[in-house]
Amino acid sequence: MSEAGGPFDPRANAPSETGGGPATATSRPGEFEIIERYLAPLASDPGAAGLSDDAAVITAEPGTDLVVTKDALAADVHFFADDPPGSIASKVLRANLSDLAAKGATPAGYLMALALPSDWTADWLEAFVAGLADDQDRYGITLLGGDTLKASGGLTISITAFGRLPAGSIVRRSGAKPGDRVFVTGTIGDAALGLALRFEPGKASAWGLDDAMAAHLADRYLWPQPRTTAAAAVRRFASAALDVSDGLIGDLAHMASSSGVAARIGAADVPLSPAVAQASRIDPAAFEMALTGGDDFEILASVPEQSCDGFRDALTAIGVPVTEIGSIEAGEGIVVVGRDGQPMTLAGTSFSHF
Amino acid sequence: MSEAGGPFDPRANAPSETGGGPATATSRPGEFEIIERYLAPLASDPGAAGLSDDAAVITAEPGTDLVVTKDALAADVHFFADDPPGSIASKVLRANLSDLAAKGATPAGYLMALALPSDWTADWLEAFVAGLADDQDRYGITLLGGDTLKASGGLTISITAFGRLPAGSIVRRSGAKPGDRVFVTGTIGDAALGLALRFEPGKASAWGLDDAMAAHLADRYLWPQPRTTAAAAVRRFASAALDVSDGLIGDLAHMASSSGVAARIGAADVPLSPAVAQASRIDPAAFEMALTGGDDFEILASVPEQSCDGFRDALTAIGVPVTEIGSIEAGEGIVVVGRDGQPMTLAGTSFSHF
C-alpha cells in the first residue's frame, strides 16, 4: 500500500496551505492510520505483507493463468454518494468478480485505489471497510494492496481483481459460433428498474408493484450478485461469455461483433423476476429498460449445441438458474424477436457515459 | 477493457438527462471509440485481447513471481490539471514502475482506470495517450486492460502495474539489519524544489539559480525517471529497498520501522544536483525541503557490508549513480547528522494528504 499523495501533493506543498504534515487539524485518521487501522486487517495474504510495502507478490502456480480485470466506479456516476457504504464497497468489488466469473476464473485477490472526497468521515470508512470484509469472507478473497488518496471530486474507487484458471482456458467474448445456443443466468432487468425507482419512486405504483417487489428491485440495484459459482461451468461448456453489465442487448451485441456472428433472441424467453414481469406487463418502456438497462451482473454465454445439457445440468446442480434465450447465427447484428413475433426496435442498445 | 459506466450510470439513466445512449451531442469520441481508437493500440500483448474483453490473461512463468503495485493520482492533488498531458501520463505510470524497480522486479504490463473530467478534449486525450505510448516503448511494457469512466470531479488515473522476478526474490522494506549500509541512487530534492518553483517562480532568483538549473528542477518534477534498470542489482545485493516517493527522510523512517532497526545518515552525504546544492547553500529551508519533499523516484536501499562493492559496481556499470549516505543500527528511529555534525531537527519527515 503506497502512501502516494503527500509527496506529489501540490496542495500539501502549497505555500497558501497549512503544509503537508499529517492532518492533525481534524479528528479523522491520517493516511497511514487509514491503511494501518482500516485496510491492513483486510490483507491477510502473505503476499500483501500486511500492506506495509509498495507492492504485493502473487506466486505463479504452474499450469494456471492469472486473469485480471479492472472496474472503477465514481460517485454520482455509478452510484449515489449517499448509498449505504457497504453497498458501494460491494458494488465495485462484485462488478470485478462478475467479470472474473464470466471469464471462467476463480477469484484470488484484489487491489484497490480509494480516492476519498474531502467530506469523508471515519464512520463512513468503517462501514465501507466492513462491507469489503463481508465480501472477502463471502467470496474467499483478500486485499493485496493499493493506494489511498484525496479525490479532487467525489468518491472514486478503482479495483483490480485477480482470478485463476487452468492455463489457456479463459472464455472470451469472441468464441461464439453459428449454431451455438445463447443462455443467461438469473433474471434480467431488476437492477435497471431498481435504479429507475430510485429516481422516481412513484413508478412503483404506476407499475403495479407491491412493496416486496419494489424492495426486490432496490436490493438488486444496491447489491449485485455476481455468479462466481458458475465459473467452472462457463469454462467447461461455454464457447463465449461475458457478464451483463451494459445491458443484455448491448452485451449480446458485444459478443456477436467480437465473434463475427449474428445473434437472435426471443424477448419472451428472457427470464424476468415477478417484479420486472409485472412492470413489463403494464409498461412496454419498463420491458425495454430491462433488456437494455444493464447492471445485471448475470452471465451471458454461448454454448455449442452438444454442450447445452451439460451446461444446464452443471448450473442447476449448484442452484444457479439458467435460461436458453436464443441462438447464434452466421452474419452480423442481433435480432430481438418481440412477444408479438416481430423484431423489436430498441431505442438504445448500449450505453456510454461520455 | 470494460465499458462500465453507462449501465450503472445514474445520470445516464436519469429522466432529467437526455438519456444513456452514445453521446452524439458533442464531437468528442464516445467511450467505445476512446477504447478502440486511443487505447487499443497500446494493448499489443495477446493477453489483452486488444481490449475487446473484460479481462486480460497473464501467463504464469514457472519459477517467477508476479509483483503488483497500484498508484493513483488525482488532478489538483498530485499534479496540476494543466500540466502537459504527456507528463501526467508519465508521472502516474512511472510512479508505479518506480515501485516495481525498488522491489527488484522487471516491468511486465499495466492496467489503467481513466476517470475523465467533464471538460476533457480529444486533443488532450491524444497527447495523454502519446505519452503512454512513448513510455511503453521506453520501458518495454504494454497496456493490458482497464476502465474508462466519467470522473465526478477532476481527472483521476489509477494504474496497476505488474512486474516479474525470480520466485521468492522480492526485496521488501523490512529486511534492513544493523551493520548494513544505506545507499540512494541519483540525486535528492530536485522534484520537490521543482514543485516549489511552480508555486513561487520568484524563488529561482532568491536561490541564485540560473535558467538551466531552474529548468532542471521543473523537468524533474514533471518527468520522474524511475530506476527500472537498477532492479537486478537491488534484487541481488540489497537487504531492503523502497523508492523515494514520500521524501528521503520519511522513506528512510519507513524502512527503519518496517525492519525494526534504527538508521543514521549524514546530511552532507546526500547526493544533490548542482541546482539543489545551490539553493541549499543559500536557504536552509530549501535543503530541508530536498530531504523531506518526496517525488524523487530514486531507490533507497540497505546493503549488507560484504555486498556494498558489488552493489556499487553493478549500478556504476549500467550508469546509475549511487551514493552511500549512512548506516543501519540497532534500535529505533532515524538520525540525520547535519552538516555541522549535530543531529538535525526536521519539521516534517513524512507527508499525508488527509
XYZ file of C-alpha atoms in Angstrom:
708
model
C 0.000 0.000 0.000
C 1.623 3.171 -1.124
C 1.282 6.410 0.710
C 1.349 8.374 -2.507
C -0.232 11.761 -2.387
C 1.776 13.584 0.193
C 4.985 13.933 -1.710
C 3.444 14.844 -5.039
C 0.798 16.897 -3.458
C 0.695 20.410 -4.920
C -1.727 21.432 -2.218
C 0.216 19.844 0.601
C 3.241 21.759 -0.547
C 1.396 24.909 -1.460
C 2.590 27.912 0.483
C -1.009 29.009 0.887
C -1.904 25.801 2.655
C -1.023 24.868 6.166
C 1.515 22.377 4.966
C 1.981 18.749 4.187
C 2.228 17.250 7.634
C -0.185 14.654 8.930
C -3.606 16.206 9.333
C -3.933 16.976 12.997
C -6.463 19.729 12.491
C -9.302 17.234 12.326
C -10.114 14.134 14.312
C -10.127 11.988 11.202
C -7.416 9.409 10.781
C -4.475 10.297 8.572
C -3.458 8.266 5.573
C -1.082 5.951 7.410
C -3.721 5.306 10.034
C -6.316 4.563 7.345
C -4.032 1.902 5.986
C -3.000 0.501 9.336
C -6.318 0.600 11.135
C -8.862 0.021 8.392
C -7.229 -1.622 5.417
C -4.392 -3.786 6.768
C -6.852 -6.132 8.546
C -8.279 -6.928 5.093
C -4.863 -8.029 3.837
C -4.243 -11.479 5.294
C -2.446 -12.917 2.258
C 1.298 -13.199 2.976
C 1.979 -11.679 -0.451
C 0.368 -8.445 0.717
C 2.955 -8.049 3.503
C 0.248 -6.508 5.655
C 0.139 -3.511 3.272
C 3.462 -2.441 4.744
C 5.208 -2.284 1.386
C 4.661 -0.677 -2.019
C 3.916 -3.920 -3.831
C 2.403 -7.358 -3.375
C 3.607 -10.727 -4.584
C 1.426 -13.142 -6.494
C 3.017 -16.540 -6.742
C 2.794 -18.285 -10.070
C 1.002 -21.608 -9.943
C 2.305 -23.833 -12.723
C -0.412 -24.751 -15.195
C -2.619 -21.816 -14.269
C -3.167 -18.426 -15.834
C -3.955 -15.284 -13.920
C -6.994 -13.383 -15.152
C -7.017 -9.705 -14.282
C -9.772 -7.134 -14.583
C -10.254 -3.541 -13.529
C -13.510 -1.715 -12.934
C -13.713 1.718 -11.365
C -16.813 3.450 -10.053
C -17.385 7.112 -9.244
C -19.954 8.792 -7.032
C -22.846 10.436 -8.887
C -21.846 8.494 -11.964
C -22.111 4.830 -10.968
C -23.645 5.076 -7.537
C -25.213 7.666 -5.288
C -22.882 9.224 -2.760
C -25.451 8.516 -0.045
C -25.900 4.839 -0.910
C -25.043 2.599 2.045
C -21.224 2.460 2.248
C -21.344 -1.329 2.328
C -23.340 -1.338 -0.904
C -20.782 0.899 -2.599
C -17.994 -1.426 -1.461
C -19.878 -4.481 -2.668
C -20.827 -2.899 -5.962
C -17.303 -2.106 -7.043
C -15.841 -5.350 -5.767
C -18.616 -7.503 -7.195
C -18.517 -5.752 -10.578
C -14.963 -7.063 -10.820
C -15.840 -10.531 -9.505
C -18.613 -10.731 -12.077
C -16.088 -10.139 -14.855
C -13.871 -12.906 -13.487
C -16.779 -15.354 -13.242
C -17.831 -14.729 -16.838
C -14.287 -15.471 -17.967
C -14.301 -18.764 -16.053
C -11.877 -17.643 -13.349
C -11.941 -18.246 -9.605
C -11.350 -15.021 -7.608
C -7.953 -14.800 -5.926
C -7.467 -11.268 -4.630
C -7.723 -7.580 -5.404
C -6.045 -4.206 -5.169
C -7.968 -1.030 -4.509
C -7.334 2.661 -5.090
C -9.627 4.605 -2.806
C -9.961 8.317 -3.638
C -11.826 9.887 -0.747
C -13.725 13.165 -1.111
C -12.979 15.993 1.281
C -16.049 15.314 3.425
C -15.380 11.670 4.228
C -15.873 10.542 7.812
C -14.389 7.777 9.928
C -17.875 6.265 10.326
C -18.322 6.106 6.585
C -14.934 4.470 6.126
C -15.648 1.951 8.847
C -18.897 0.883 7.191
C -17.232 0.743 3.775
C -14.449 -1.472 5.095
C -16.979 -3.692 6.885
C -18.670 -4.211 3.508
C -15.367 -5.247 1.965
C -14.651 -7.591 4.883
C -18.036 -9.294 4.479
C -17.441 -9.773 0.776
C -13.944 -11.084 1.369
C -15.448 -13.829 3.530
C -18.243 -14.461 1.080
C -16.014 -14.762 -1.981
C -12.813 -16.076 -0.426
C -10.550 -13.228 -1.445
C -8.310 -10.721 0.319
C -6.945 -7.261 -0.309
C -3.441 -7.379 -1.788
C -2.567 -3.704 -1.930
C -3.497 -0.393 -3.394
C -3.476 3.281 -2.747
C -5.421 5.838 -0.760
C -5.665 9.397 -1.945
C -7.682 12.532 -1.759
C -10.232 12.780 -4.547
C -10.402 16.018 -6.445
C -14.160 15.489 -6.746
C -16.428 12.834 -5.299
C -15.531 9.371 -4.117
C -13.866 7.247 -6.784
C -12.917 3.617 -6.272
C -10.796 1.603 -8.654
C -10.384 -2.112 -8.100
C -8.101 -4.509 -9.915
C -9.147 -8.101 -9.266
C -7.287 -11.315 -9.989
C -8.573 -14.764 -10.629
C -7.017 -18.042 -11.605
C -7.933 -20.708 -14.107
C -6.231 -23.622 -15.860
C -3.738 -22.313 -18.425
C -5.349 -21.425 -21.720
C -8.921 -21.890 -20.520
C -10.139 -18.274 -20.377
C -13.547 -17.862 -22.013
C -13.541 -14.860 -24.308
C -16.397 -12.861 -25.792
C -15.182 -13.814 -29.211
C -15.729 -17.566 -29.382
C -19.408 -17.752 -30.344
C -20.114 -19.878 -33.447
C -23.199 -20.247 -35.625
C -25.381 -22.972 -34.187
C -24.434 -22.204 -30.574
C -27.288 -21.572 -28.179
C -27.463 -18.413 -26.056
C -28.018 -18.696 -22.318
C -28.322 -16.211 -19.486
C -28.237 -16.844 -15.744
C -30.716 -15.471 -13.202
C -33.148 -12.731 -14.183
C -32.668 -9.610 -16.270
C -33.647 -6.006 -15.644
C -34.029 -5.971 -11.873
C -31.183 -3.541 -11.224
C -32.203 -1.225 -14.071
C -35.739 -0.977 -12.763
C -34.415 -0.627 -9.212
C -32.414 2.371 -10.383
C -35.456 3.821 -12.143
C -37.402 3.539 -8.885
C -34.613 5.310 -7.091
C -35.169 8.297 -9.372
C -38.958 8.034 -9.484
C -40.356 6.126 -6.511
C -43.852 6.827 -7.856
C -43.239 4.362 -10.672
C -43.701 1.504 -8.206
C -47.438 2.085 -8.045
C -47.629 3.010 -11.735
C -46.112 -0.389 -12.474
C -48.453 -2.123 -10.024
C -45.602 -3.340 -7.825
C -46.250 -4.354 -4.248
C -43.785 -3.399 -1.545
C -41.901 -6.676 -1.715
C -41.430 -6.314 -5.461
C -40.182 -2.745 -5.137
C -37.822 -3.801 -2.363
C -36.512 -6.639 -4.527
C -35.654 -4.232 -7.332
C -33.956 -1.780 -4.983
C -31.969 -4.616 -3.467
C -30.802 -5.870 -6.842
C -29.612 -2.372 -7.710
C -27.709 -1.911 -4.464
C -26.305 -5.402 -4.070
C -25.210 -7.115 -7.275
C -24.879 -10.896 -7.001
C -22.008 -11.965 -9.220
C -22.209 -15.546 -10.426
C -18.860 -16.618 -9.070
C -20.011 -20.193 -8.524
C -20.774 -20.546 -12.235
C -17.158 -20.055 -13.339
C -16.311 -23.738 -13.700
C -19.386 -24.493 -15.817
C -18.671 -21.491 -18.040
C -15.101 -22.658 -18.513
C -16.127 -26.212 -19.292
C -19.073 -25.652 -21.601
C -19.272 -22.101 -22.986
C -17.776 -21.034 -26.325
C -18.088 -17.343 -25.382
C -19.240 -15.460 -22.314
C -19.387 -12.067 -20.668
C -21.217 -10.618 -17.742
C -24.279 -8.482 -18.370
C -23.178 -5.073 -17.183
C -24.010 -2.877 -20.169
C -27.477 -4.338 -20.676
C -28.487 -7.690 -22.097
C -28.964 -6.437 -25.638
C -25.819 -4.347 -25.652
C -23.718 -7.144 -24.249
C -25.170 -9.647 -26.691
C -24.197 -7.211 -29.440
C -20.659 -7.081 -27.990
C -20.457 -10.858 -28.059
C -21.791 -11.081 -31.612
C -19.486 -8.423 -33.023
C -16.403 -9.795 -31.192
C -17.212 -13.245 -32.527
C -18.065 -12.112 -36.047
C -21.504 -13.675 -35.893
C -25.158 -12.700 -35.574
C -27.441 -13.491 -32.666
C -31.190 -13.882 -32.387
C -33.043 -13.992 -29.107
C -36.686 -14.128 -28.159
C -37.821 -11.349 -25.861
C -40.432 -13.661 -24.377
C -37.670 -16.101 -23.416
C -35.686 -13.584 -21.383
C -36.031 -14.597 -17.723
C -37.723 -11.951 -15.612
C -38.360 -11.702 -11.898
C -42.004 -11.356 -10.833
C -41.369 -7.630 -10.267
C -39.937 -6.980 -13.729
C -42.573 -9.194 -15.330
C -45.281 -7.177 -13.584
C -43.820 -3.810 -14.628
C -43.318 -5.050 -18.188
C -46.924 -6.151 -18.484
C -48.091 -2.631 -17.720
C -45.348 -0.554 -19.305
C -43.553 -1.555 -22.519
C -40.870 1.019 -21.667
C -40.111 -0.917 -18.478
C -39.566 -4.076 -20.513
C -37.264 -2.230 -22.870
C -35.408 -0.819 -19.875
C -34.986 -4.348 -18.532
C -33.490 -5.586 -21.794
C -31.141 -2.648 -22.267
C -30.550 -1.239 -18.788
C -27.568 -3.121 -17.511
C -26.119 -3.654 -14.070
C -27.495 -7.219 -14.037
C -24.212 -8.997 -13.358
C -25.622 -12.184 -14.758
C -23.632 -14.300 -17.184
C -24.470 -14.316 -20.873
C -22.960 -17.320 -22.629
C -22.983 -19.033 -25.978
C -22.824 -22.816 -25.746
C -22.313 -25.347 -28.552
C -25.379 -27.493 -29.032
C -23.758 -30.688 -27.788
C -22.746 -28.976 -24.550
C -26.097 -27.427 -23.701
C -27.317 -30.231 -21.489
C -24.029 -30.303 -19.626
C -24.073 -26.539 -19.104
C -27.647 -26.540 -17.858
C -27.110 -29.520 -15.609
C -23.897 -28.153 -14.115
C -25.538 -24.836 -13.211
C -28.749 -26.390 -11.987
C -26.744 -28.679 -9.730
C -25.255 -25.674 -7.939
C -28.502 -23.734 -7.780
C -27.759 -21.173 -10.498
C -30.873 -20.546 -12.606
C -30.097 -20.559 -16.313
C -32.351 -19.968 -19.311
C -31.889 -20.521 -23.019
C -32.898 -17.317 -24.808
C -31.753 -17.698 -28.412
C -29.121 -18.759 -30.852
C -26.020 -17.699 -32.730
C -26.241 -17.452 -36.492
C -23.969 -16.611 -39.383
C -23.922 -12.954 -40.335
C -23.804 -9.869 -38.187
C -26.043 -7.871 -35.886
C -28.631 -9.031 -33.436
C -32.342 -9.550 -33.690
C -34.661 -9.469 -30.723
C -37.930 -11.158 -31.622
C -40.683 -9.421 -29.679
C -43.508 -11.076 -27.856
C -45.610 -10.412 -30.960
C -43.227 -12.410 -33.117
C -41.907 -9.285 -34.835
C -38.343 -7.948 -34.496
C -38.221 -5.297 -31.782
C -36.738 -1.887 -32.347
C -34.928 -0.781 -29.243
C -34.037 2.835 -28.692
C -30.666 2.325 -27.061
C -28.841 -0.942 -27.145
C -25.640 0.049 -25.475
C -24.640 2.850 -23.253
C -21.820 5.249 -22.996
C -21.432 7.836 -20.340
C -19.401 10.294 -22.371
C -11.392 -3.081 -21.138
C -14.779 -2.759 -19.584
C -17.292 -0.220 -20.717
C -18.562 0.246 -17.198
C -20.284 3.473 -16.520
C -23.155 3.506 -18.926
C -25.203 0.774 -17.416
C -24.688 1.790 -13.829
C -24.889 5.390 -14.643
C -27.490 7.151 -12.519
C -27.097 10.226 -14.665
C -27.268 8.371 -17.950
C -30.499 6.823 -16.757
C -31.811 9.922 -15.071
C -35.096 11.071 -16.545
C -33.842 14.625 -16.384
C -30.925 13.815 -18.635
C -31.039 13.258 -22.333
C -30.507 9.560 -21.836
C -27.875 6.906 -21.802
C -27.173 6.492 -25.475
C -23.788 7.158 -27.009
C -23.009 10.852 -26.729
C -23.787 12.310 -30.093
C -24.420 15.788 -28.786
C -20.725 16.625 -28.858
C -17.972 15.912 -31.317
C -15.937 14.072 -28.709
C -15.480 10.356 -29.102
C -17.741 8.089 -27.053
C -16.457 5.537 -24.606
C -16.221 2.667 -27.087
C -14.389 4.901 -29.510
C -11.969 6.007 -26.771
C -11.112 2.395 -26.182
C -10.940 1.430 -29.833
C -9.211 4.477 -31.246
C -6.951 5.616 -28.437
C -6.337 2.770 -26.013
C -6.472 -0.447 -28.048
C -3.311 0.494 -30.000
C -1.483 0.478 -26.640
C -2.535 -3.104 -25.961
C -0.320 -5.295 -28.130
C 0.039 -8.149 -25.634
C -2.057 -11.136 -26.769
C -3.320 -11.477 -23.190
C -5.017 -8.095 -23.526
C -7.178 -9.372 -26.418
C -6.984 -5.891 -27.944
C -9.059 -4.564 -25.021
C -12.050 -6.288 -26.575
C -12.884 -8.229 -23.431
C -13.485 -7.546 -19.748
C -10.299 -9.194 -18.542
C -6.713 -9.895 -19.517
C -4.644 -13.033 -19.125
C -1.233 -13.085 -17.522
C 0.526 -16.353 -18.120
C 2.357 -17.843 -15.184
C 6.054 -18.311 -15.779
C 7.313 -21.195 -13.663
C 9.919 -20.074 -11.159
C 8.845 -16.449 -11.265
C 6.652 -14.346 -9.014
C 4.451 -11.524 -10.182
C 4.903 -8.276 -8.304
C 1.916 -5.967 -8.421
C 1.575 -2.347 -7.346
C -1.104 0.309 -7.623
C -0.647 4.068 -7.513
C -3.397 6.511 -8.343
C -3.032 10.236 -8.984
C -5.669 12.966 -8.989
C -5.678 16.415 -10.572
C -5.053 19.279 -8.153
C -3.802 16.757 -5.629
C -0.839 15.049 -7.299
C -0.454 17.084 -10.442
C -1.770 20.270 -11.967
C -4.678 19.833 -14.346
C -2.828 21.989 -16.883
C 0.429 20.035 -16.724
C 1.392 18.651 -20.139
C -0.823 15.594 -20.738
C 2.253 13.514 -21.544
C 3.773 14.450 -18.209
C 0.641 13.383 -16.358
C 0.679 10.065 -18.215
C 4.341 9.544 -17.446
C 4.003 10.553 -13.824
C 1.361 8.009 -12.952
C 2.923 5.229 -14.987
C 6.443 5.905 -13.750
C 5.345 6.155 -10.117
C 4.255 2.549 -10.490
C 7.393 1.492 -12.369
C 9.490 3.056 -9.635
C 7.784 0.851 -7.052
C 8.491 -2.224 -9.164
C 12.154 -1.289 -9.608
C 12.673 -0.818 -5.874
C 11.235 -4.279 -5.266
C 13.656 -5.768 -7.795
C 11.025 -6.512 -10.431
C 11.156 -6.071 -14.208
C 8.061 -4.290 -15.556
C 5.663 -6.512 -17.488
C 2.441 -4.598 -18.086
C -0.239 -2.407 -16.586
C -3.958 -1.758 -16.316
C -5.377 1.741 -16.135
C -8.625 3.258 -14.918
C -9.009 6.654 -16.524
C -11.654 8.893 -14.966
C -12.055 11.854 -17.290
C -13.477 15.159 -16.100
C -16.422 16.689 -17.941
C -14.228 19.141 -19.857
C -11.826 16.662 -21.436
C -10.991 17.123 -25.096
C -9.907 14.786 -27.855
C -6.649 16.741 -28.192
C -5.885 16.254 -24.534
C -6.586 12.545 -24.740
C -4.427 12.192 -27.817
C -1.461 13.807 -26.088
C -2.018 11.739 -22.960
C -2.069 8.513 -24.961
C 1.030 9.591 -26.891
C 2.786 9.957 -23.531
C 1.782 6.444 -22.568
C 2.912 5.106 -25.944
C 6.336 6.725 -25.553
C 6.718 5.244 -22.097
C 5.600 1.830 -23.282
C 8.457 1.869 -25.777
C 10.884 3.224 -23.234
C 10.095 0.676 -20.542
C 9.050 -2.292 -22.637
C 5.531 -2.658 -21.301
C 2.018 -2.637 -22.741
C -1.467 -1.840 -21.573
C -3.338 -4.980 -20.502
C -6.761 -3.574 -19.723
C -8.676 -1.215 -17.538
C -11.656 1.031 -17.459
C -12.713 4.443 -18.700
C -15.285 6.446 -16.823
C -16.585 9.890 -16.198
C -14.949 11.497 -13.170
C -17.221 13.119 -10.667
C -14.505 15.751 -10.114
C -11.177 16.296 -11.790
C -9.091 13.813 -13.730
C -8.141 10.749 -11.706
C -5.889 7.988 -13.007
C -5.338 4.687 -11.303
C -2.706 2.306 -12.604
C -1.996 -1.247 -11.539
C 1.414 -2.353 -12.780
C 2.902 -5.830 -12.897
C 6.482 -6.931 -12.825
C 8.250 -10.253 -12.688
C 11.170 -11.555 -10.677
C 12.614 -14.943 -9.735
C 10.324 -16.659 -7.213
C 10.927 -15.526 -3.655
C 13.338 -12.741 -4.580
C 11.203 -9.647 -3.887
C 13.099 -7.034 -1.882
C 10.955 -5.775 0.969
C 11.260 -2.644 3.086
C 11.644 -4.828 6.115
C 14.949 -6.597 5.588
C 17.427 -3.978 6.852
C 19.869 -5.268 9.503
C 22.243 -3.457 11.864
C 25.561 -3.029 10.122
C 24.005 -2.621 6.680
C 24.981 0.475 4.738
C 22.394 2.865 3.321
C 22.536 3.879 -0.352
C 20.485 6.118 -2.580
C 20.533 6.419 -6.365
C 20.678 9.678 -8.315
C 20.096 12.995 -6.599
C 17.560 14.016 -3.987
C 15.238 17.003 -3.786
C 15.040 18.067 -7.405
C 11.331 17.350 -7.836
C 10.408 18.939 -4.512
C 12.234 22.134 -5.392
C 10.783 21.990 -8.897
C 7.310 21.908 -7.374
C 8.176 24.804 -5.066
C 9.260 26.836 -8.099
C 5.974 26.011 -9.761
C 4.201 27.722 -6.891
C 6.713 30.544 -6.478
C 8.755 31.147 -9.605
C 10.464 34.025 -7.809
C 12.327 31.565 -5.627
C 14.611 30.776 -8.560
C 16.385 34.104 -8.240
C 16.162 34.053 -4.444
C 18.012 30.733 -4.546
C 20.535 32.061 -7.064
C 19.554 29.556 -9.740
C 20.379 30.179 -13.355
C 17.831 29.325 -16.045
C 19.302 25.896 -16.715
C 19.120 24.996 -13.030
C 15.503 26.135 -12.738
C 14.631 24.209 -15.887
C 16.317 21.103 -14.488
C 14.172 21.254 -11.344
C 10.963 21.809 -13.286
C 11.848 18.890 -15.523
C 12.465 16.560 -12.609
C 9.075 17.461 -11.181
C 7.233 16.879 -14.435
C 9.110 13.820 -15.649
C 10.122 11.323 -12.975
C 12.893 8.935 -14.016
C 12.227 5.602 -12.346
C 15.310 3.449 -11.853
C 13.983 0.448 -13.719
C 17.447 -0.592 -14.855
C 18.568 -0.930 -11.235
C 16.116 -3.722 -10.406
C 18.545 -6.599 -10.886
C 21.222 -5.021 -8.680
C 18.656 -4.284 -5.971
C 17.472 -7.880 -6.080
C 20.968 -9.283 -5.952
C 22.546 -7.086 -3.299
C 20.015 -5.148 -1.210
C 18.617 -6.385 2.104
C 15.777 -3.817 1.963
C 14.671 -1.201 -0.536
C 11.918 1.186 -1.464
C 11.569 4.064 -3.847
C 11.811 7.603 -2.521
C 8.318 8.940 -3.106
C 7.396 10.287 0.331
C 10.694 12.077 0.876
C 14.118 10.659 1.681
C 13.778 11.059 5.428
C 10.217 9.781 5.578
C 11.015 6.778 3.438
C 14.130 6.005 5.459
C 11.884 6.074 8.533
C 9.502 3.646 6.803
C 12.366 1.280 6.101
C 13.719 1.516 9.646
C 10.367 0.943 11.327
C 9.408 -1.911 8.977
C 12.758 -3.542 9.655
C 12.763 -2.899 13.416
C 16.052 -1.042 13.264
C 17.447 2.468 13.516
C 19.160 4.387 10.734
C 21.713 7.188 10.737
C 22.569 9.247 7.688
C 24.783 12.227 7.089
C 23.032 15.198 5.530
C 26.290 16.209 3.856
C 26.450 12.796 2.182
C 23.056 13.099 0.500
C 23.676 13.495 -3.251
C 22.394 16.803 -4.620
C 22.196 18.184 -8.125
C 24.014 21.485 -8.751
C 20.627 23.251 -8.601
C 19.614 21.804 -5.245
C 23.118 22.292 -3.868
C 22.982 25.946 -4.906
C 19.551 26.528 -3.358
C 20.595 24.710 -0.193
C 23.689 26.861 0.233
C 21.539 29.992 0.299
C 18.398 28.700 2.005
C 18.429 26.053 4.768
C 14.691 25.599 4.193
C 15.435 24.507 0.623
C 17.807 21.855 1.923
C 15.201 20.623 4.371
C 12.646 20.551 1.546
C 15.051 18.453 -0.506
C 15.457 15.903 2.287
C 11.755 15.650 3.111
C 9.924 16.679 -0.035
C 9.476 13.493 -1.970
C 8.671 12.717 -5.589
C 12.299 11.745 -6.174
C 11.645 8.245 -7.508
C 15.166 7.245 -6.636
C 15.886 3.950 -4.889
C 16.793 3.878 -1.214
C 18.426 0.606 -0.251
C 20.153 -1.035 2.682
C 23.016 -3.291 1.674
C 24.998 -5.724 3.835
C 28.599 -4.621 4.195
C 30.023 -7.525 2.182
C 27.713 -6.690 -0.735
C 28.425 -2.960 -0.929
C 31.154 -3.183 -3.544
C 29.022 -5.465 -5.673
C 26.037 -3.151 -5.436
C 28.063 -0.076 -6.302
C 29.870 -1.794 -9.149
C 26.686 -3.230 -10.636
C 24.969 0.148 -10.677
C 28.012 2.039 -11.888
C 28.368 -0.427 -14.742
C 24.906 0.485 -16.021
C 25.315 4.208 -15.480
C 23.134 4.576 -12.394
C 24.745 6.984 -9.922
C 24.663 5.633 -6.373
C 25.854 7.177 -3.114
C 26.404 5.753 0.356
C 24.676 8.054 2.835
C 24.656 6.212 6.150
C 24.145 3.026 8.065
C 21.615 0.812 9.803
C 21.958 0.407 13.558
C 20.215 -1.481 16.321
C 17.388 0.414 17.980
C 14.671 2.523 16.502
C 14.195 5.904 14.862
C 16.425 7.771 12.491
C 19.099 10.360 12.993
C 20.139 12.824 10.349
C 23.531 14.263 11.185
C 23.645 17.825 9.909
C 26.454 19.454 8.050
C 27.534 20.917 11.388
C 27.900 17.437 12.881
C 24.799 17.858 15.055
C 21.553 15.889 14.653
C 19.109 17.878 12.539
C 15.565 18.564 13.617
C 13.274 18.391 10.640
C 9.817 19.881 10.734
C 8.037 17.258 8.694
C 9.536 13.897 7.930
C 6.655 12.304 6.164
C 3.562 13.547 4.476
C -0.051 12.704 4.400
C -2.633 14.411 2.273
C -5.623 13.831 4.528
